[in-house]
């Protein structure tokens, strides 16, 4: 720069044409570079500066990671806009095995940090949402034929140290793993591991007679899609702007500020917002958002792993889950589901194309049926499948040799190369979503002013402001307040809305006060709440994500509901226009 200034002085004093050309050729690039860096400094790396934008953060993706980050950031005083191209939890976050768990099998991959974090989080989350999450006991039957997944570090170590085991998973190693699982996360609420004699215990009924011994340990259930919606609601209550069915079609930097263009899928209207920073939490689409919408050359990417589940009639006469180990080293769960059903899963298959909707293939259905039949005294067939679903896990691509071995840990990549900061979110699991959000805020703090400290641990989500063991008392209160509700319906409402049940049902004195019954005791009053408070815009949103009433309703009933929702949306648009 000093050399450039000396050339400038020479040009001015001597008025020499040759030096003037030197001035134009040499100085102007410095001037442009200086101005560009100044604008970038004020707009981004100067922690926000005084640049005016619509929002501090624009979050792309309405899954659990995006909504968790939106909630944490809004609670710390940042202005937040979240854009989701479909419904909230419309992809991976509604297609999980629906567990808050440490990940017992991840111990065999020596993922101790991830498991410890997840184990600690189980109880944090249980306290914050006792309506949509509750403790479960898992029965792990043992038989000497059980084997390791040959790709795990533990199996390789065992083969080296004890080659005569030939890949078998010994009972003492399982018990050691459960001891670590019990103590690694500072368990306080959940009971410890115990042993079961299956020949005498009710948990042995329905299993093949060769299974005589089992271990029983604790983890937690969670209503995954409702978890996402409640995080979004809480974020909105703290000032966030939540936009569903709003697809980001471009995100470019101008003068150090993100200009993000979005298209409404219903009206096709285009809108543009400005933000100091973009958070790319696109899940399976994170790589596509990076390269298409943001036009980044980043090489970071996700490994798409499809996990499929099947739902059958209820297979066991108790409320405990099973952790089944296969002869191929994999594991599946069999979990009590929606009172009358059993949820079985999951598979691990690479999914090559994010644009192809995942489905539970016939091969995966057969795999799950054959797997569970290796345990059941009375086998089931594919004809027993009532429903099947599949989701794509956007795991960080760590180069693992198999889908099962790919890390479930999350990776956050802060990028300032585009002229304004962005944060790209890879991987993660539902149990650690709150920790991921806290870690994301630590990255955001590097480029934006965030003075507030972490705050979300144990803080109740909407409807979750009651004791972990308070469901029965809350249910009794709801039944007293609304005595016309069926027992099953009252419990479903408590499990869905917690302390907000009275707000959902309003001042209803009779069933008729709740409006139209669309089937399975889904009344208009509840649907109106879901549309007004929980972003629902279709029957699918209501019966497969905000609830699982689709299992109990007929297609005709769902079609009537969908038309009712469309009519209400249209009437609302007309009223707004007037």
PDB file of C-alpha atoms in Angstrom, residues 1-5 7-8 22-38:
ATOM      1  CA  UNK A   1       0.000   0.000   0.000  1.00  0.00           C
ATOM      2  CA  UNK A   2       2.885   2.408   0.769  1.00  0.00           C
ATOM      3  CA  UNK A   3       4.348   1.763  -2.662  1.00  0.00           C
ATOM      4  CA  UNK A   4       0.936   2.507  -4.169  1.00  0.00           C
ATOM      5  CA  UNK A   5       0.749   5.825  -2.340  1.00  0.00           C
ATOM      6  CA  UNK A   7       3.092   6.167  -7.160  1.00  0.00           C
ATOM      7  CA  UNK A   8      -0.036   8.280  -6.536  1.00  0.00           C
ATOM      8  CA  UNK A  22       0.614   3.243 -13.420  1.00  0.00           C
ATOM      9  CA  UNK A  23      -1.820   4.799 -10.978  1.00  0.00           C
ATOM     10  CA  UNK A  24      -4.822   3.274 -12.727  1.00  0.00           C
ATOM     11  CA  UNK A  25      -3.181  -0.082 -13.181  1.00  0.00           C
ATOM     12  CA  UNK A  26      -1.635  -0.424  -9.733  1.00  0.00           C
ATOM     13  CA  UNK A  27      -3.661   1.563  -7.190  1.00  0.00           C
ATOM     14  CA  UNK A  28      -7.259   0.879  -8.176  1.00  0.00           C
ATOM     15  CA  UNK A  29      -7.116  -2.861  -7.372  1.00  0.00           C
ATOM     16  CA  UNK A  30      -5.862  -1.923  -3.892  1.00  0.00           C
ATOM     17  CA  UNK A  31      -8.701   0.534  -3.466  1.00  0.00           C
ATOM     18  CA  UNK A  32     -11.319  -2.029  -4.510  1.00  0.00           C
ATOM     19  CA  UNK A  33      -9.803  -4.693  -2.252  1.00  0.00           C
ATOM     20  CA  UNK A  34      -9.684  -2.271   0.675  1.00  0.00           C
ATOM     21  CA  UNK A  35     -13.332  -1.265   0.210  1.00  0.00           C
ATOM     22  CA  UNK A  36     -14.437  -4.891  -0.115  1.00  0.00           C
ATOM     23  CA  UNK A  37     -12.649  -5.890   3.083  1.00  0.00           C
ATOM     24  CA  UNK A  38     -14.042  -2.888   4.914  1.00  0.00           C
TER      25      UNK A  38
END
